[in-house]
mmCIF file of C-alpha atoms in Angstrom:
data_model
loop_
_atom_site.group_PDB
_atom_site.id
_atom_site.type_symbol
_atom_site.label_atom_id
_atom_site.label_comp_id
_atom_site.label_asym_id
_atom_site.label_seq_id
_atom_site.Cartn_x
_atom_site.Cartn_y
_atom_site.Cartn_z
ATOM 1 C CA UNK Y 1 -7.941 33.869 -39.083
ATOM 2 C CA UNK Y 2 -4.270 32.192 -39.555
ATOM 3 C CA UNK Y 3 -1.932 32.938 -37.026
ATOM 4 C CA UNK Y 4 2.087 31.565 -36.976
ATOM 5 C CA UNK Y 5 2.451 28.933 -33.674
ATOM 6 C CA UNK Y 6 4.345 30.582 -30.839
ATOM 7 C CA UNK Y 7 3.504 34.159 -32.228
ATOM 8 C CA UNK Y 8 1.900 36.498 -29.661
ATOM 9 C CA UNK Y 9 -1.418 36.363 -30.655
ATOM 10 C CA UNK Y 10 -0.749 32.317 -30.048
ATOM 11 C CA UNK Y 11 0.602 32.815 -26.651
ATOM 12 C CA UNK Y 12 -2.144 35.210 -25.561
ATOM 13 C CA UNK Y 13 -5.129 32.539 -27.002
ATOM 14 C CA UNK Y 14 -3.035 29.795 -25.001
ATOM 15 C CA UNK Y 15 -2.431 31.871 -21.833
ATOM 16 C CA UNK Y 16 -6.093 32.214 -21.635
ATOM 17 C CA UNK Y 17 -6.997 28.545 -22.582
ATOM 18 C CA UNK Y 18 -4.670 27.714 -20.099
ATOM 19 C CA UNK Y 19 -6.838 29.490 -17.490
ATOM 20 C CA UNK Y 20 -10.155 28.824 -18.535
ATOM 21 C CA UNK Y 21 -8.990 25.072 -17.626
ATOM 22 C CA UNK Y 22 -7.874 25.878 -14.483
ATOM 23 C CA UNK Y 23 -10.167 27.808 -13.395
ATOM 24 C CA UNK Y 24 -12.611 25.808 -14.579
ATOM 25 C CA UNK Y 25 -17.013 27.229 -14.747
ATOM 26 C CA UNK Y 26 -17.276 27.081 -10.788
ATOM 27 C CA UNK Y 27 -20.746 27.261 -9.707
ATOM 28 C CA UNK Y 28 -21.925 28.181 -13.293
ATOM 29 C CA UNK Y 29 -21.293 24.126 -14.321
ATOM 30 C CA UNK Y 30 -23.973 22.726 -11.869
ATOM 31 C CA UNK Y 31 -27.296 22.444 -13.914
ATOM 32 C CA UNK Y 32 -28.044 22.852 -17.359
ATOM 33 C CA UNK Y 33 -29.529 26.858 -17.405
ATOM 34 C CA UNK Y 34 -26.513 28.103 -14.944
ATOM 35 C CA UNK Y 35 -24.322 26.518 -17.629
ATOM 36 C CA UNK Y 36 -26.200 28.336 -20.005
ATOM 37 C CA UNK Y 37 -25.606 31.657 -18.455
ATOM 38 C CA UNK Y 38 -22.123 30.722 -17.962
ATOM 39 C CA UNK Y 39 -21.528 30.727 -21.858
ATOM 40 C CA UNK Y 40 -23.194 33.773 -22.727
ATOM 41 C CA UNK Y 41 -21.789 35.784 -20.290
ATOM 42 C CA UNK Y 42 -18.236 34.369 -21.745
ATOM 43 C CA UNK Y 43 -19.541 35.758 -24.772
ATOM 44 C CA UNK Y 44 -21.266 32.682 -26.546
ATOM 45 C CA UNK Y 45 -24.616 33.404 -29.094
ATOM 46 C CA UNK Y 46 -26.538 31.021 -27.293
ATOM 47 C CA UNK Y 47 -30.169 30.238 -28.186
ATOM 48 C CA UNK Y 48 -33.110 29.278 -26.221
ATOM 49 C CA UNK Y 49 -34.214 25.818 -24.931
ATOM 50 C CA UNK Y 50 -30.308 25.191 -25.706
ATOM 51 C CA UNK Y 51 -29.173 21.859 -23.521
ATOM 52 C CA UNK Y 52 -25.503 21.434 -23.570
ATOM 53 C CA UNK Y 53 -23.605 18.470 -21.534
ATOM 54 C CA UNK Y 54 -21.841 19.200 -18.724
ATOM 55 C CA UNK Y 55 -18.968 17.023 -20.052
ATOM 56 C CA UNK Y 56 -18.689 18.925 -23.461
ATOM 57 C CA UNK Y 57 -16.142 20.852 -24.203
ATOM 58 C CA UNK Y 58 -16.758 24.436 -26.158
ATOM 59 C CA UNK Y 59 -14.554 27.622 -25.614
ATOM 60 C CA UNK Y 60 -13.339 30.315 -28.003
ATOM 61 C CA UNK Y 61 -16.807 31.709 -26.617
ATOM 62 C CA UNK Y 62 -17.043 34.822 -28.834
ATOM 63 C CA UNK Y 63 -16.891 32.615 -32.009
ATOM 64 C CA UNK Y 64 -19.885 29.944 -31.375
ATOM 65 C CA UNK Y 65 -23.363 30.221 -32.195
ATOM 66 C CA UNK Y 66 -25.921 27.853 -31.032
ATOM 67 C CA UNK Y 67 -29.386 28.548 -32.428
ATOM 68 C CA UNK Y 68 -32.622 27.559 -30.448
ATOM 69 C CA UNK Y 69 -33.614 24.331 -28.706
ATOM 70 C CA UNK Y 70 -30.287 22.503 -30.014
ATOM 71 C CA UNK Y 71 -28.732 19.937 -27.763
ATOM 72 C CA UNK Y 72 -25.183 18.930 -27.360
ATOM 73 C CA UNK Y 73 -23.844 15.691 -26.393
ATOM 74 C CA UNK Y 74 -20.017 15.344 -24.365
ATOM 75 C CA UNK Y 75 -18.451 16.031 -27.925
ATOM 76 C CA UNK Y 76 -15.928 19.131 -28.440
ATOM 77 C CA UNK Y 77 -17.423 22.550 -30.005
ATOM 78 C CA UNK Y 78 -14.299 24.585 -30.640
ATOM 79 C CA UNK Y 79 -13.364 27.504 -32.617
ATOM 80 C CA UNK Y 80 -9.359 26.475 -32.692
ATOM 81 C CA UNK Y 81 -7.532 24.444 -34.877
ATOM 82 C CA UNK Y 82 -4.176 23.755 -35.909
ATOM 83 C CA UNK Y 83 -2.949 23.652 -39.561
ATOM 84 C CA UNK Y 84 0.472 23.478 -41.297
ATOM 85 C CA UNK Y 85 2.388 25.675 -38.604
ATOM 86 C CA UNK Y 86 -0.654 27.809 -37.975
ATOM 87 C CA UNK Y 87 -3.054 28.666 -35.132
ATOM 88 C CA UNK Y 88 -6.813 28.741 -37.010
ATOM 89 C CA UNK Y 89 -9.501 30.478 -34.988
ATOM 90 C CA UNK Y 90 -12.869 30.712 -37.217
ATOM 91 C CA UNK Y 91 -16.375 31.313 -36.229
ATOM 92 C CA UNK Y 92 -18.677 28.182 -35.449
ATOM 93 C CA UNK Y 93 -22.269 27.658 -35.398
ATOM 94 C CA UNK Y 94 -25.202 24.720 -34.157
ATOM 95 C CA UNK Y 95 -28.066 25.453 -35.865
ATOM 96 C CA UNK Y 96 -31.439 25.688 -34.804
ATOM 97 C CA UNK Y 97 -33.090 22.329 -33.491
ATOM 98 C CA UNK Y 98 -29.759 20.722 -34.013
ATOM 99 C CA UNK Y 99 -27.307 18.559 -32.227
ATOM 100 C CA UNK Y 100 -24.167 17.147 -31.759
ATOM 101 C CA UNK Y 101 -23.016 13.435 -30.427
ATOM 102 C CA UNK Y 102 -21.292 12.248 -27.878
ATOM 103 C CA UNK Y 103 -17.687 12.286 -28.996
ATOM 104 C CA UNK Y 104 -18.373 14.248 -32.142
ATOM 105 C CA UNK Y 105 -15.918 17.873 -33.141
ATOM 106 C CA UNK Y 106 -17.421 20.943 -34.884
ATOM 107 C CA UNK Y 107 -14.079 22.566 -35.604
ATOM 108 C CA UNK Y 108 -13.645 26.338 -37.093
ATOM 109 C CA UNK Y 109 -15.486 27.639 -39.719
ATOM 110 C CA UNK Y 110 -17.929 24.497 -40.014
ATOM 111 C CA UNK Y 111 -21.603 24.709 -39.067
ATOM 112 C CA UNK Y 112 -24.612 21.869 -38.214
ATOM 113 C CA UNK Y 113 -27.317 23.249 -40.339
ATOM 114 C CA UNK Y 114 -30.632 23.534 -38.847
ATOM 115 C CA UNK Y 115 -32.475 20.414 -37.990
ATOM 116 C CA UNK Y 116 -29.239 18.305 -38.631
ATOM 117 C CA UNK Y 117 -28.156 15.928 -36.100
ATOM 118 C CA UNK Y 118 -24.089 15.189 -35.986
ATOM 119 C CA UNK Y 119 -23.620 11.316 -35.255
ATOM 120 C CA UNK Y 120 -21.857 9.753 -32.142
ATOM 121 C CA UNK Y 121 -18.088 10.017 -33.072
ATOM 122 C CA UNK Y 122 -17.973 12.212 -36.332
ATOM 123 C CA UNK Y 123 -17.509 15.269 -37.283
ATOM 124 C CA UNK Y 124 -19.200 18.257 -39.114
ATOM 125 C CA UNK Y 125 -16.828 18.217 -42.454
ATOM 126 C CA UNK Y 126 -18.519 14.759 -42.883
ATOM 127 C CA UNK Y 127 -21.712 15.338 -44.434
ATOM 128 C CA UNK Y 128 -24.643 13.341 -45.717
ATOM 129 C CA UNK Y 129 -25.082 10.235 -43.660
ATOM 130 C CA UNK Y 130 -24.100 11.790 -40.597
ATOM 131 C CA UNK Y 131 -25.802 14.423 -40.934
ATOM 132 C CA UNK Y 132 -29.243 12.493 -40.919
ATOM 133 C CA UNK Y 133 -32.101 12.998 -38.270
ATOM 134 C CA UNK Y 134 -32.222 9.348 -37.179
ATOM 135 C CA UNK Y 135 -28.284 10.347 -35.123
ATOM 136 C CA UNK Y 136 -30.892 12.336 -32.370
ATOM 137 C CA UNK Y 137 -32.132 9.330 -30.931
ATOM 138 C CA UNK Y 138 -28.459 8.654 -29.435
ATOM 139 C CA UNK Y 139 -27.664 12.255 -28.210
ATOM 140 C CA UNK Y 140 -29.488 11.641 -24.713
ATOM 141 C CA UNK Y 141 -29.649 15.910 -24.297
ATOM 142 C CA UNK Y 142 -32.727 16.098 -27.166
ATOM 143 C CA UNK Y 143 -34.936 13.819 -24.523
ATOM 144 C CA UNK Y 144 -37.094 16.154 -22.367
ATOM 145 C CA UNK Y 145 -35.779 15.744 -18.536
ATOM 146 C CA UNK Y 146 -38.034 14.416 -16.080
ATOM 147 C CA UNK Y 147 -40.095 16.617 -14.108
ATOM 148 C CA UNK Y 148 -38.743 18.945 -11.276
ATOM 149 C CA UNK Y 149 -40.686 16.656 -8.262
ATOM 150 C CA UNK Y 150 -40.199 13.556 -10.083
ATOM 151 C CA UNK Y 151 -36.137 14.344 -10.300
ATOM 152 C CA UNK Y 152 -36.456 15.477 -6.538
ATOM 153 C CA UNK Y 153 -38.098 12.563 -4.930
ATOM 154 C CA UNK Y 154 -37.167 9.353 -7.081
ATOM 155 C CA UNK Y 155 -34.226 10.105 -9.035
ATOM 156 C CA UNK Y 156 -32.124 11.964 -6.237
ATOM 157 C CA UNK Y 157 -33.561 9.308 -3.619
ATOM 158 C CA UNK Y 158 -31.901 6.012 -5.807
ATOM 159 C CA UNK Y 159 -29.215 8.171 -6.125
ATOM 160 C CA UNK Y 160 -28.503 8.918 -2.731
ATOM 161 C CA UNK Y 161 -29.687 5.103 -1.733
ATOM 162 C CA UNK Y 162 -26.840 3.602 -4.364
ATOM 163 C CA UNK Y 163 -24.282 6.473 -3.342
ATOM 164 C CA UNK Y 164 -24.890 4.725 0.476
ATOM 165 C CA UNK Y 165 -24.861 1.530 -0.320
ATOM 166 C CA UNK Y 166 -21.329 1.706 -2.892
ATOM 167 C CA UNK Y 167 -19.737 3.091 0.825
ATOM 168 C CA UNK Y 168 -20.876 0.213 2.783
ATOM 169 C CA UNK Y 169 -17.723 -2.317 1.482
ATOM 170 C CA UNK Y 170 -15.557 0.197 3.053
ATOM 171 C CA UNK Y 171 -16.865 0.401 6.719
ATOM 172 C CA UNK Y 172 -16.393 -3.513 7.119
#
């Protein structure tokens, strides 16, 4: 719906924006499936096989939908916008086997239909070219992570090896 800037139903959405920020997801933002749980439990439609970037940014929980084995890039799913004096807060939806690049807004009462793929730096009120299946190959979430001992043994082992090593300039 519209509602007028600096009405009360305003200041109540922005009192709680204002804390979901602060408070931030805690725990719940550490892997992809706690983040997950994090969403639906705020009251997102979230789908299965779903893989959504720590760094993006989606709130207005009870107005998103994101169907099955979508992926989202650090790009800004939101159910708020502003217009002419007025507060808009409309329902917003991912579609099945969709996603959404990095930098990329789905504001209210758009959707990514199902199969789409939303380009890096766009958003959904563009439609045909960016809209076109050959946008997945630069949203790195639709890429199947490695598997759970490879991630354990290599990955977090050159991690921890170039975490060292970047600490070593300042013990001399």
């Amino acid at each position: 719906g519209r509602y007028p800037i600096w009405g009360s139903y305003y200041m109540r959405w922005w009192f709680v924006d204002v804390c979901r920020k602060l408070f931030g997801r805690g725990i719940w933002g550490t892997n992809d499936n706690t983040l997950n749980m994090y969403y639906r439990l705020m009251g997102a439609k979230i789908g299965n096989n779903v893989r959504i970037s720590l760094e993006a940014e989606i709130a207005e929980f009870d107005l998103i939908t994101i169907g099955d084995g979508s992926s989202i890039e650090y790009g800004t799913v939101r159910a708020f916008g502003l217009d002419n004096g007025c507060m808009i807060l409309g329902p917003v939806g991912v579609g099945q086997n969709a996603s959404v690049g990095m930098k990329s807004v789905v504001p209210p009462y758009t959707k990514v239909g199902d199969g789409a793929h939303l380009g890096p730096v766009s958003s959904s009120y563009e439609v045909g070219a960016n809209l076109d299946g050959v946008h997945r190959k630069f949203n790195r979430k639709s890429f199947p992570e490695p598997q759970f001992w490879y991630q354990l043994f290599v990955c977090r082992s050159i991690s921890f090896f170039v975490d060292t090593c970047s600490h070593i300039p300042a013990l001399m």
